């Protein structure tokens, strides 16, 4: 590392630093910034040269902040966010443009959003909608996502949000299994794999209330569970809007069912009125206006 320090910090280098600090690898940071990984590496090297310190340890499993990197991480993230917000507020004559990252659960993405993508994006050719559906909760505060559709009333009061729907649950089975159950015969449950109860509220609820009931199929995929139930493999607890996708399923009385859950749409206050985010927010609001109870 050169001893000579330059004082003219390139603000764009700080944006690259913030992305690498958040994502931990060149490839992930490059995808987030829409550049190639060599550009990220070059920007980080330039910033380290400017400051005269090493900001990251290069390890086989990724990049880890050094003590010097940690000391500037919070301020740099705030500065990079501010620069991004300023850039976002500039409206193109062609209308809102840029990528909008929306995070939600897979069932909402597959069954509620996907069939309506045409109307959500109609007249918005400059917007790229990226829908994130992995189990990990993406941070709105760290700009890992711009809009979130989350189950449950938000605990973070710093977010702008509103309840857009109520999601209800029921127990479902094929007509044959439902008939046998009604006649007093036993039937196995279809539920989540044993790792899911740490991450998925429905899985935790089932394990709490029906852990001793025999299971025939376990899967982290609600679609797999619904298909298995429709195929006569047992009884599955499903969100009702999921179950409606399978006309052969019959709702049965299996006792207590998981309480209703609120679906909330959330965005950081600094992004809510950014043109590209606002455009998608308004389209989603219109979409859910007719879906009060799901």
PDB file of C-alpha atoms in Angstrom:
ATOM      1  CA  UNK A   1       0.000   0.000   0.000  1.00  0.00           C
ATOM      2  CA  UNK A   2       1.494   3.332  -1.015  1.00  0.00           C
ATOM      3  CA  UNK A   3       2.454   5.721   1.793  1.00  0.00           C
ATOM      4  CA  UNK A   4       1.410   8.803  -0.188  1.00  0.00           C
ATOM      5  CA  UNK A   5      -2.248   9.663   0.406  1.00  0.00           C
ATOM      6  CA  UNK A   6      -4.373  11.673  -2.000  1.00  0.00           C
ATOM      7  CA  UNK A   7      -7.107  13.846  -0.559  1.00  0.00           C
ATOM      8  CA  UNK A   8      -9.426  13.969  -3.596  1.00  0.00           C
ATOM      9  CA  UNK A   9     -11.870  11.156  -2.774  1.00  0.00           C
ATOM     10  CA  UNK A  10     -13.994  10.025  -5.688  1.00  0.00           C
ATOM     11  CA  UNK A  11     -17.568   9.818  -4.389  1.00  0.00           C
ATOM     12  CA  UNK A  12     -18.312   7.045  -6.849  1.00  0.00           C
ATOM     13  CA  UNK A  13     -15.606   4.935  -5.209  1.00  0.00           C
ATOM     14  CA  UNK A  14     -17.507   5.247  -1.923  1.00  0.00           C
ATOM     15  CA  UNK A  15     -20.623   3.844  -3.590  1.00  0.00           C
ATOM     16  CA  UNK A  16     -18.636   0.816  -4.717  1.00  0.00           C
ATOM     17  CA  UNK A  17     -17.153   0.446  -1.218  1.00  0.00           C
ATOM     18  CA  UNK A  18     -20.638   0.470   0.324  1.00  0.00           C
ATOM     19  CA  UNK A  19     -21.865  -2.193  -2.118  1.00  0.00           C
ATOM     20  CA  UNK A  20     -18.923  -4.515  -1.478  1.00  0.00           C
ATOM     21  CA  UNK A  21     -19.216  -4.033   2.299  1.00  0.00           C
ATOM     22  CA  UNK A  22     -22.902  -4.982   2.096  1.00  0.00           C
ATOM     23  CA  UNK A  23     -22.643  -7.944  -0.283  1.00  0.00           C
ATOM     24  CA  UNK A  24     -19.240  -9.387   0.655  1.00  0.00           C
ATOM     25  CA  UNK A  25     -18.131 -10.505  -2.799  1.00  0.00           C
ATOM     26  CA  UNK A  26     -17.069  -8.839  -6.033  1.00  0.00           C
ATOM     27  CA  UNK A  27     -19.626 -10.730  -8.093  1.00  0.00           C
ATOM     28  CA  UNK A  28     -22.572  -9.888  -5.822  1.00  0.00           C
ATOM     29  CA  UNK A  29     -21.571  -6.231  -5.595  1.00  0.00           C
ATOM     30  CA  UNK A  30     -21.122  -6.116  -9.371  1.00  0.00           C
ATOM     31  CA  UNK A  31     -24.625  -7.491  -9.925  1.00  0.00           C
ATOM     32  CA  UNK A  32     -26.098  -4.925  -7.547  1.00  0.00           C
ATOM     33  CA  UNK A  33     -24.251  -2.088  -9.287  1.00  0.00           C
ATOM     34  CA  UNK A  34     -24.779  -3.473 -12.798  1.00  0.00           C
ATOM     35  CA  UNK A  35     -21.073  -3.486 -13.652  1.00  0.00           C
ATOM     36  CA  UNK A  36     -18.492  -6.242 -14.017  1.00  0.00           C
ATOM     37  CA  UNK A  37     -16.476  -7.507 -11.068  1.00  0.00           C
ATOM     38  CA  UNK A  38     -13.237  -6.045 -12.438  1.00  0.00           C
ATOM     39  CA  UNK A  39     -14.743  -2.569 -12.186  1.00  0.00           C
ATOM     40  CA  UNK A  40     -15.602  -3.160  -8.530  1.00  0.00           C
ATOM     41  CA  UNK A  41     -12.068  -4.383  -7.806  1.00  0.00           C
ATOM     42  CA  UNK A  42     -10.558  -1.378  -9.590  1.00  0.00           C
ATOM     43  CA  UNK A  43     -12.757   1.088  -7.687  1.00  0.00           C
ATOM     44  CA  UNK A  44     -11.889  -0.482  -4.315  1.00  0.00           C
ATOM     45  CA  UNK A  45      -8.178  -0.426  -5.123  1.00  0.00           C
ATOM     46  CA  UNK A  46      -8.452   3.227  -6.115  1.00  0.00           C
ATOM     47  CA  UNK A  47     -10.184   4.120  -2.858  1.00  0.00           C
ATOM     48  CA  UNK A  48      -7.611   2.238  -0.799  1.00  0.00           C
ATOM     49  CA  UNK A  49      -4.865   4.061  -2.671  1.00  0.00           C
ATOM     50  CA  UNK A  50      -6.558   7.387  -2.012  1.00  0.00           C
ATOM     51  CA  UNK A  51      -6.958   6.733   1.715  1.00  0.00           C
ATOM     52  CA  UNK A  52      -3.644   4.933   2.137  1.00  0.00           C
ATOM     53  CA  UNK A  53      -5.169   2.043   4.085  1.00  0.00           C
ATOM     54  CA  UNK A  54      -6.448  -1.451   3.381  1.00  0.00           C
ATOM     55  CA  UNK A  55     -10.248  -1.506   3.665  1.00  0.00           C
ATOM     56  CA  UNK A  56     -10.913  -5.208   2.991  1.00  0.00           C
ATOM     57  CA  UNK A  57      -9.274  -8.528   3.719  1.00  0.00           C
ATOM     58  CA  UNK A  58      -9.380 -10.683   0.598  1.00  0.00           C
ATOM     59  CA  UNK A  59     -10.389 -14.171   1.727  1.00  0.00           C
ATOM     60  CA  UNK A  60     -11.310 -17.299  -0.258  1.00  0.00           C
ATOM     61  CA  UNK A  61     -14.956 -16.948   0.808  1.00  0.00           C
ATOM     62  CA  UNK A  62     -15.239 -13.225   0.098  1.00  0.00           C
ATOM     63  CA  UNK A  63     -14.274  -9.739   1.217  1.00  0.00           C
ATOM     64  CA  UNK A  64     -14.278  -8.816   4.916  1.00  0.00           C
ATOM     65  CA  UNK A  65     -13.904  -5.284   6.267  1.00  0.00           C
ATOM     66  CA  UNK A  66     -10.669  -4.479   8.073  1.00  0.00           C
ATOM     67  CA  UNK A  67     -10.691  -2.326  11.203  1.00  0.00           C
ATOM     68  CA  UNK A  68     -10.088   0.697   8.960  1.00  0.00           C
ATOM     69  CA  UNK A  69     -12.928  -0.363   6.673  1.00  0.00           C
ATOM     70  CA  UNK A  70     -15.297  -0.805   9.608  1.00  0.00           C
ATOM     71  CA  UNK A  71     -14.439   2.671  10.886  1.00  0.00           C
ATOM     72  CA  UNK A  72     -15.812   4.331   7.744  1.00  0.00           C
ATOM     73  CA  UNK A  73     -18.538   1.856   6.839  1.00  0.00           C
ATOM     74  CA  UNK A  74     -21.529   3.570   8.460  1.00  0.00           C
ATOM     75  CA  UNK A  75     -20.706   7.026   7.108  1.00  0.00           C
ATOM     76  CA  UNK A  76     -19.883   5.694   3.661  1.00  0.00           C
ATOM     77  CA  UNK A  77     -23.134   3.748   3.451  1.00  0.00           C
ATOM     78  CA  UNK A  78     -25.100   6.873   4.381  1.00  0.00           C
ATOM     79  CA  UNK A  79     -23.235   8.949   1.803  1.00  0.00           C
ATOM     80  CA  UNK A  80     -23.702   6.354  -0.929  1.00  0.00           C
ATOM     81  CA  UNK A  81     -27.401   6.139  -0.107  1.00  0.00           C
ATOM     82  CA  UNK A  82     -27.737   9.916  -0.274  1.00  0.00           C
ATOM     83  CA  UNK A  83     -26.007  10.011  -3.662  1.00  0.00           C
ATOM     84  CA  UNK A  84     -28.323   7.274  -4.951  1.00  0.00           C
ATOM     85  CA  UNK A  85     -31.410   9.102  -3.690  1.00  0.00           C
ATOM     86  CA  UNK A  86     -30.293  12.322  -5.383  1.00  0.00           C
ATOM     87  CA  UNK A  87     -29.748  10.443  -8.635  1.00  0.00           C
ATOM     88  CA  UNK A  88     -33.113   8.698  -8.281  1.00  0.00           C
ATOM     89  CA  UNK A  89     -35.000  11.977  -7.902  1.00  0.00           C
ATOM     90  CA  UNK A  90     -33.899  13.199 -11.315  1.00  0.00           C
ATOM     91  CA  UNK A  91     -36.853  12.483 -13.615  1.00  0.00           C
ATOM     92  CA  UNK A  92     -36.092  11.599 -17.213  1.00  0.00           C
ATOM     93  CA  UNK A  93     -38.207  13.259 -19.925  1.00  0.00           C
ATOM     94  CA  UNK A  94     -39.160   9.719 -20.983  1.00  0.00           C
ATOM     95  CA  UNK A  95     -40.707   9.040 -17.588  1.00  0.00           C
ATOM     96  CA  UNK A  96     -39.514   7.076 -14.540  1.00  0.00           C
ATOM     97  CA  UNK A  97     -36.670   4.700 -15.213  1.00  0.00           C
ATOM     98  CA  UNK A  98     -34.326   2.342 -13.424  1.00  0.00           C
ATOM     99  CA  UNK A  99     -34.513  -0.877 -11.472  1.00  0.00           C
ATOM    100  CA  UNK A 100     -37.051  -1.406  -8.690  1.00  0.00           C
ATOM    101  CA  UNK A 101     -36.237  -4.261  -6.327  1.00  0.00           C
ATOM    102  CA  UNK A 102     -39.321  -5.789  -4.692  1.00  0.00           C
ATOM    103  CA  UNK A 103     -38.988  -8.446  -2.002  1.00  0.00           C
ATOM    104  CA  UNK A 104     -41.811 -10.764  -0.980  1.00  0.00           C
ATOM    105  CA  UNK A 105     -42.655 -14.402  -0.295  1.00  0.00           C
ATOM    106  CA  UNK A 106     -42.799 -16.806  -3.221  1.00  0.00           C
ATOM    107  CA  UNK A 107     -46.539 -17.490  -3.051  1.00  0.00           C
ATOM    108  CA  UNK A 108     -47.335 -13.779  -3.334  1.00  0.00           C
ATOM    109  CA  UNK A 109     -44.854 -13.380  -6.187  1.00  0.00           C
ATOM    110  CA  UNK A 110     -46.007 -16.446  -8.119  1.00  0.00           C
ATOM    111  CA  UNK A 111     -49.768 -16.246  -7.605  1.00  0.00           C
ATOM    112  CA  UNK A 112     -50.608 -12.585  -6.962  1.00  0.00           C
ATOM    113  CA  UNK A 113     -47.945 -10.589  -8.798  1.00  0.00           C
ATOM    114  CA  UNK A 114     -46.851 -12.744 -11.747  1.00  0.00           C
ATOM    115  CA  UNK A 115     -50.309 -12.936 -13.400  1.00  0.00           C
ATOM    116  CA  UNK A 116     -50.536  -9.119 -13.291  1.00  0.00           C
ATOM    117  CA  UNK A 117     -47.042  -8.086 -14.369  1.00  0.00           C
ATOM    118  CA  UNK A 118     -48.405  -6.724 -17.639  1.00  0.00           C
ATOM    119  CA  UNK A 119     -50.674  -4.226 -15.922  1.00  0.00           C
ATOM    120  CA  UNK A 120     -48.071  -3.384 -13.276  1.00  0.00           C
ATOM    121  CA  UNK A 121     -45.511  -2.414 -15.912  1.00  0.00           C
ATOM    122  CA  UNK A 122     -47.866  -1.116 -18.605  1.00  0.00           C
ATOM    123  CA  UNK A 123     -46.655   2.269 -19.831  1.00  0.00           C
ATOM    124  CA  UNK A 124     -43.433   2.067 -17.806  1.00  0.00           C
ATOM    125  CA  UNK A 125     -40.869   0.916 -20.395  1.00  0.00           C
ATOM    126  CA  UNK A 126     -37.967   2.469 -18.503  1.00  0.00           C
ATOM    127  CA  UNK A 127     -38.523   0.465 -15.323  1.00  0.00           C
ATOM    128  CA  UNK A 128     -36.934  -2.922 -14.648  1.00  0.00           C
ATOM    129  CA  UNK A 129     -38.814  -4.783 -11.903  1.00  0.00           C
ATOM    130  CA  UNK A 130     -36.693  -7.273  -9.962  1.00  0.00           C
ATOM    131  CA  UNK A 131     -38.689  -9.584  -7.670  1.00  0.00           C
ATOM    132  CA  UNK A 132     -36.739 -11.209  -4.824  1.00  0.00           C
ATOM    133  CA  UNK A 133     -38.305 -14.301  -3.274  1.00  0.00           C
ATOM    134  CA  UNK A 134     -35.589 -16.039  -1.284  1.00  0.00           C
ATOM    135  CA  UNK A 135     -36.251 -16.793   2.376  1.00  0.00           C
ATOM    136  CA  UNK A 136     -33.747 -14.229   3.656  1.00  0.00           C
ATOM    137  CA  UNK A 137     -35.372 -10.926   4.630  1.00  0.00           C
ATOM    138  CA  UNK A 138     -33.885  -8.176   2.481  1.00  0.00           C
ATOM    139  CA  UNK A 139     -33.157  -4.950   4.323  1.00  0.00           C
ATOM    140  CA  UNK A 140     -35.010  -1.868   3.138  1.00  0.00           C
ATOM    141  CA  UNK A 141     -32.836   0.296   5.375  1.00  0.00           C
ATOM    142  CA  UNK A 142     -29.684  -0.897   3.595  1.00  0.00           C
ATOM    143  CA  UNK A 143     -31.346  -0.556   0.183  1.00  0.00           C
ATOM    144  CA  UNK A 144     -31.204  -4.277  -0.555  1.00  0.00           C
ATOM    145  CA  UNK A 145     -34.780  -3.716  -1.770  1.00  0.00           C
ATOM    146  CA  UNK A 146     -36.927  -0.686  -2.603  1.00  0.00           C
ATOM    147  CA  UNK A 147     -40.372  -2.112  -1.787  1.00  0.00           C
ATOM    148  CA  UNK A 148     -41.339  -5.036   0.425  1.00  0.00           C
ATOM    149  CA  UNK A 149     -44.566  -7.018   0.607  1.00  0.00           C
ATOM    150  CA  UNK A 150     -44.308  -8.621   4.030  1.00  0.00           C
ATOM    151  CA  UNK A 151     -46.578 -10.679   6.239  1.00  0.00           C
ATOM    152  CA  UNK A 152     -47.291  -9.164   9.638  1.00  0.00           C
ATOM    153  CA  UNK A 153     -47.544  -5.636  10.985  1.00  0.00           C
ATOM    154  CA  UNK A 154     -44.109  -3.990  10.654  1.00  0.00           C
ATOM    155  CA  UNK A 155     -42.147  -3.332  13.831  1.00  0.00           C
ATOM    156  CA  UNK A 156     -39.962  -0.698  12.138  1.00  0.00           C
ATOM    157  CA  UNK A 157     -41.849   2.601  12.444  1.00  0.00           C
ATOM    158  CA  UNK A 158     -39.293   4.346  10.211  1.00  0.00           C
ATOM    159  CA  UNK A 159     -40.746   2.679   7.117  1.00  0.00           C
ATOM    160  CA  UNK A 160     -43.605   4.048   5.056  1.00  0.00           C
ATOM    161  CA  UNK A 161     -46.239   1.389   4.710  1.00  0.00           C
ATOM    162  CA  UNK A 162     -49.833   0.314   4.541  1.00  0.00           C
ATOM    163  CA  UNK A 163     -51.817  -2.876   4.941  1.00  0.00           C
ATOM    164  CA  UNK A 164     -52.880  -4.072   1.508  1.00  0.00           C
ATOM    165  CA  UNK A 165     -54.596  -7.388   2.257  1.00  0.00           C
ATOM    166  CA  UNK A 166     -55.415 -10.040   4.848  1.00  0.00           C
ATOM    167  CA  UNK A 167     -54.190 -13.563   4.142  1.00  0.00           C
ATOM    168  CA  UNK A 168     -56.279 -16.421   5.540  1.00  0.00           C
ATOM    169  CA  UNK A 169     -55.505 -20.113   5.927  1.00  0.00           C
ATOM    170  CA  UNK A 170     -57.372 -23.383   5.775  1.00  0.00           C
ATOM    171  CA  UNK A 171     -56.772 -27.123   5.759  1.00  0.00           C
ATOM    172  CA  UNK A 172     -57.270 -28.793   2.377  1.00  0.00           C
ATOM    173  CA  UNK A 173     -57.338 -32.291   0.933  1.00  0.00           C
ATOM    174  CA  UNK A 174     -58.462 -34.102  -2.194  1.00  0.00           C
ATOM    175  CA  UNK A 175     -62.131 -35.116  -2.377  1.00  0.00           C
ATOM    176  CA  UNK A 176     -61.255 -38.730  -1.596  1.00  0.00           C
ATOM    177  CA  UNK A 177     -59.131 -37.881   1.455  1.00  0.00           C
ATOM    178  CA  UNK A 178     -61.713 -35.321   2.611  1.00  0.00           C
ATOM    179  CA  UNK A 179     -64.468 -37.963   2.423  1.00  0.00           C
ATOM    180  CA  UNK A 180     -62.433 -40.471   4.419  1.00  0.00           C
ATOM    181  CA  UNK A 181     -61.587 -37.818   7.012  1.00  0.00           C
ATOM    182  CA  UNK A 182     -65.269 -36.900   7.348  1.00  0.00           C
ATOM    183  CA  UNK A 183     -66.036 -40.578   7.967  1.00  0.00           C
ATOM    184  CA  UNK A 184     -63.560 -40.692  10.845  1.00  0.00           C
ATOM    185  CA  UNK A 185     -60.597 -42.264   9.071  1.00  0.00           C
ATOM    186  CA  UNK A 186     -57.085 -41.029   9.788  1.00  0.00           C
ATOM    187  CA  UNK A 187     -55.106 -39.004   7.266  1.00  0.00           C
ATOM    188  CA  UNK A 188     -51.504 -37.761   7.370  1.00  0.00           C
ATOM    189  CA  UNK A 189     -50.509 -34.123   7.213  1.00  0.00           C
ATOM    190  CA  UNK A 190     -48.469 -32.489   4.488  1.00  0.00           C
ATOM    191  CA  UNK A 191     -46.167 -29.817   5.869  1.00  0.00           C
ATOM    192  CA  UNK A 192     -42.819 -28.073   5.845  1.00  0.00           C
ATOM    193  CA  UNK A 193     -39.397 -29.637   6.054  1.00  0.00           C
ATOM    194  CA  UNK A 194     -37.876 -29.612   9.526  1.00  0.00           C
ATOM    195  CA  UNK A 195     -35.473 -26.746   8.737  1.00  0.00           C
ATOM    196  CA  UNK A 196     -38.262 -24.382   7.681  1.00  0.00           C
ATOM    197  CA  UNK A 197     -39.721 -23.901  11.160  1.00  0.00           C
ATOM    198  CA  UNK A 198     -36.862 -21.511  11.922  1.00  0.00           C
ATOM    199  CA  UNK A 199     -37.798 -19.244   9.028  1.00  0.00           C
ATOM    200  CA  UNK A 200     -41.453 -19.674   8.086  1.00  0.00           C
ATOM    201  CA  UNK A 201     -44.287 -18.726  10.449  1.00  0.00           C
ATOM    202  CA  UNK A 202     -46.652 -21.376   9.021  1.00  0.00           C
ATOM    203  CA  UNK A 203     -44.031 -24.050   9.654  1.00  0.00           C
ATOM    204  CA  UNK A 204     -43.587 -22.937  13.255  1.00  0.00           C
ATOM    205  CA  UNK A 205     -47.349 -22.918  13.792  1.00  0.00           C
ATOM    206  CA  UNK A 206     -47.775 -26.446  12.438  1.00  0.00           C
ATOM    207  CA  UNK A 207     -44.899 -27.776  14.539  1.00  0.00           C
ATOM    208  CA  UNK A 208     -46.376 -26.148  17.627  1.00  0.00           C
ATOM    209  CA  UNK A 209     -49.920 -27.438  17.112  1.00  0.00           C
ATOM    210  CA  UNK A 210     -49.511 -30.681  15.153  1.00  0.00           C
ATOM    211  CA  UNK A 211     -45.973 -31.929  15.781  1.00  0.00           C
ATOM    212  CA  UNK A 212     -47.191 -35.398  16.835  1.00  0.00           C
ATOM    213  CA  UNK A 213     -49.528 -35.911  13.891  1.00  0.00           C
ATOM    214  CA  UNK A 214     -48.058 -38.251  11.232  1.00  0.00           C
ATOM    215  CA  UNK A 215     -46.792 -36.576   8.058  1.00  0.00           C
ATOM    216  CA  UNK A 216     -46.648 -38.067   4.588  1.00  0.00           C
ATOM    217  CA  UNK A 217     -44.784 -35.280   2.773  1.00  0.00           C
ATOM    218  CA  UNK A 218     -42.602 -32.412   3.981  1.00  0.00           C
ATOM    219  CA  UNK A 219     -41.388 -29.625   1.722  1.00  0.00           C
ATOM    220  CA  UNK A 220     -40.327 -26.006   2.007  1.00  0.00           C
ATOM    221  CA  UNK A 221     -42.383 -25.305  -1.118  1.00  0.00           C
ATOM    222  CA  UNK A 222     -46.051 -24.459  -0.587  1.00  0.00           C
ATOM    223  CA  UNK A 223     -46.689 -25.357  -4.226  1.00  0.00           C
ATOM    224  CA  UNK A 224     -45.304 -28.853  -3.640  1.00  0.00           C
ATOM    225  CA  UNK A 225     -47.554 -29.180  -0.600  1.00  0.00           C
ATOM    226  CA  UNK A 226     -50.639 -28.087  -2.556  1.00  0.00           C
ATOM    227  CA  UNK A 227     -49.893 -30.481  -5.421  1.00  0.00           C
ATOM    228  CA  UNK A 228     -49.324 -33.326  -2.960  1.00  0.00           C
ATOM    229  CA  UNK A 229     -52.656 -32.596  -1.266  1.00  0.00           C
ATOM    230  CA  UNK A 230     -54.457 -32.469  -4.613  1.00  0.00           C
ATOM    231  CA  UNK A 231     -52.857 -35.817  -5.429  1.00  0.00           C
ATOM    232  CA  UNK A 232     -54.363 -37.462  -2.360  1.00  0.00           C
ATOM    233  CA  UNK A 233     -51.218 -37.586  -0.226  1.00  0.00           C
ATOM    234  CA  UNK A 234     -52.837 -36.059   2.859  1.00  0.00           C
ATOM    235  CA  UNK A 235     -54.032 -32.808   4.406  1.00  0.00           C
ATOM    236  CA  UNK A 236     -52.184 -29.520   3.895  1.00  0.00           C
ATOM    237  CA  UNK A 237     -52.585 -26.149   5.579  1.00  0.00           C
ATOM    238  CA  UNK A 238     -52.522 -23.599   2.769  1.00  0.00           C
ATOM    239  CA  UNK A 239     -53.088 -19.928   2.273  1.00  0.00           C
ATOM    240  CA  UNK A 240     -56.554 -19.799   0.761  1.00  0.00           C
ATOM    241  CA  UNK A 241     -55.456 -17.900  -2.338  1.00  0.00           C
ATOM    242  CA  UNK A 242     -53.000 -20.749  -2.983  1.00  0.00           C
ATOM    243  CA  UNK A 243     -55.658 -23.417  -2.550  1.00  0.00           C
ATOM    244  CA  UNK A 244     -57.943 -21.705  -5.069  1.00  0.00           C
ATOM    245  CA  UNK A 245     -55.400 -22.542  -7.763  1.00  0.00           C
ATOM    246  CA  UNK A 246     -56.324 -26.233  -7.375  1.00  0.00           C
ATOM    247  CA  UNK A 247     -60.076 -26.785  -7.949  1.00  0.00           C
ATOM    248  CA  UNK A 248     -59.847 -30.417  -6.843  1.00  0.00           C
ATOM    249  CA  UNK A 249     -58.939 -29.396  -3.289  1.00  0.00           C
ATOM    250  CA  UNK A 250     -61.660 -29.393  -0.629  1.00  0.00           C
ATOM    251  CA  UNK A 251     -61.425 -27.362   2.577  1.00  0.00           C
ATOM    252  CA  UNK A 252     -61.964 -29.529   5.655  1.00  0.00           C
ATOM    253  CA  UNK A 253     -62.455 -28.986   9.379  1.00  0.00           C
ATOM    254  CA  UNK A 254     -59.167 -30.050  10.931  1.00  0.00           C
ATOM    255  CA  UNK A 255     -59.615 -27.986  14.085  1.00  0.00           C
ATOM    256  CA  UNK A 256     -57.829 -24.714  14.835  1.00  0.00           C
ATOM    257  CA  UNK A 257     -56.150 -23.061  11.878  1.00  0.00           C
ATOM    258  CA  UNK A 258     -53.379 -20.495  11.794  1.00  0.00           C
ATOM    259  CA  UNK A 259     -54.677 -16.961  12.517  1.00  0.00           C
ATOM    260  CA  UNK A 260     -55.066 -14.491   9.658  1.00  0.00           C
ATOM    261  CA  UNK A 261     -51.961 -12.548   8.678  1.00  0.00           C
ATOM    262  CA  UNK A 262     -51.782  -9.001   7.358  1.00  0.00           C
ATOM    263  CA  UNK A 263     -49.906  -8.295   4.131  1.00  0.00           C
ATOM    264  CA  UNK A 264     -48.108  -4.956   4.299  1.00  0.00           C
ATOM    265  CA  UNK A 265     -46.424  -2.928   1.563  1.00  0.00           C
ATOM    266  CA  UNK A 266     -43.378  -1.056   2.832  1.00  0.00           C
ATOM    267  CA  UNK A 267     -40.730   1.332   1.542  1.00  0.00           C
ATOM    268  CA  UNK A 268     -38.069   3.540   3.148  1.00  0.00           C
ATOM    269  CA  UNK A 269     -39.261   7.162   3.520  1.00  0.00           C
ATOM    270  CA  UNK A 270     -36.396   8.397   1.354  1.00  0.00           C
ATOM    271  CA  UNK A 271     -37.502   6.215  -1.556  1.00  0.00           C
ATOM    272  CA  UNK A 272     -41.275   6.395  -1.354  1.00  0.00           C
ATOM    273  CA  UNK A 273     -41.494   9.482  -3.594  1.00  0.00           C
ATOM    274  CA  UNK A 274     -38.676   8.536  -5.977  1.00  0.00           C
ATOM    275  CA  UNK A 275     -40.386   8.396  -9.414  1.00  0.00           C
ATOM    276  CA  UNK A 276     -39.541   4.786 -10.302  1.00  0.00           C
ATOM    277  CA  UNK A 277     -40.472   3.496  -6.840  1.00  0.00           C
ATOM    278  CA  UNK A 278     -43.588   5.651  -6.627  1.00  0.00           C
ATOM    279  CA  UNK A 279     -44.787   4.357 -10.002  1.00  0.00           C
ATOM    280  CA  UNK A 280     -44.575   0.705  -8.897  1.00  0.00           C
ATOM    281  CA  UNK A 281     -46.042   1.534  -5.481  1.00  0.00           C
ATOM    282  CA  UNK A 282     -49.120   3.085  -7.084  1.00  0.00           C
ATOM    283  CA  UNK A 283     -49.576   0.160  -9.482  1.00  0.00           C
ATOM    284  CA  UNK A 284     -49.350  -2.320  -6.609  1.00  0.00           C
ATOM    285  CA  UNK A 285     -51.798  -0.262  -4.553  1.00  0.00           C
ATOM    286  CA  UNK A 286     -54.304  -0.420  -7.398  1.00  0.00           C
ATOM    287  CA  UNK A 287     -53.746  -4.165  -7.819  1.00  0.00           C
ATOM    288  CA  UNK A 288     -54.366  -4.961  -4.154  1.00  0.00           C
ATOM    289  CA  UNK A 289     -57.352  -2.626  -3.895  1.00  0.00           C
ATOM    290  CA  UNK A 290     -59.523  -5.511  -5.121  1.00  0.00           C
ATOM    291  CA  UNK A 291     -57.856  -8.164  -2.945  1.00  0.00           C
ATOM    292  CA  UNK A 292     -58.866  -7.209   0.596  1.00  0.00           C
ATOM    293  CA  UNK A 293     -59.099 -10.803   1.864  1.00  0.00           C
ATOM    294  CA  UNK A 294     -57.041 -13.543   0.271  1.00  0.00           C
TER     295      UNK A 294
END
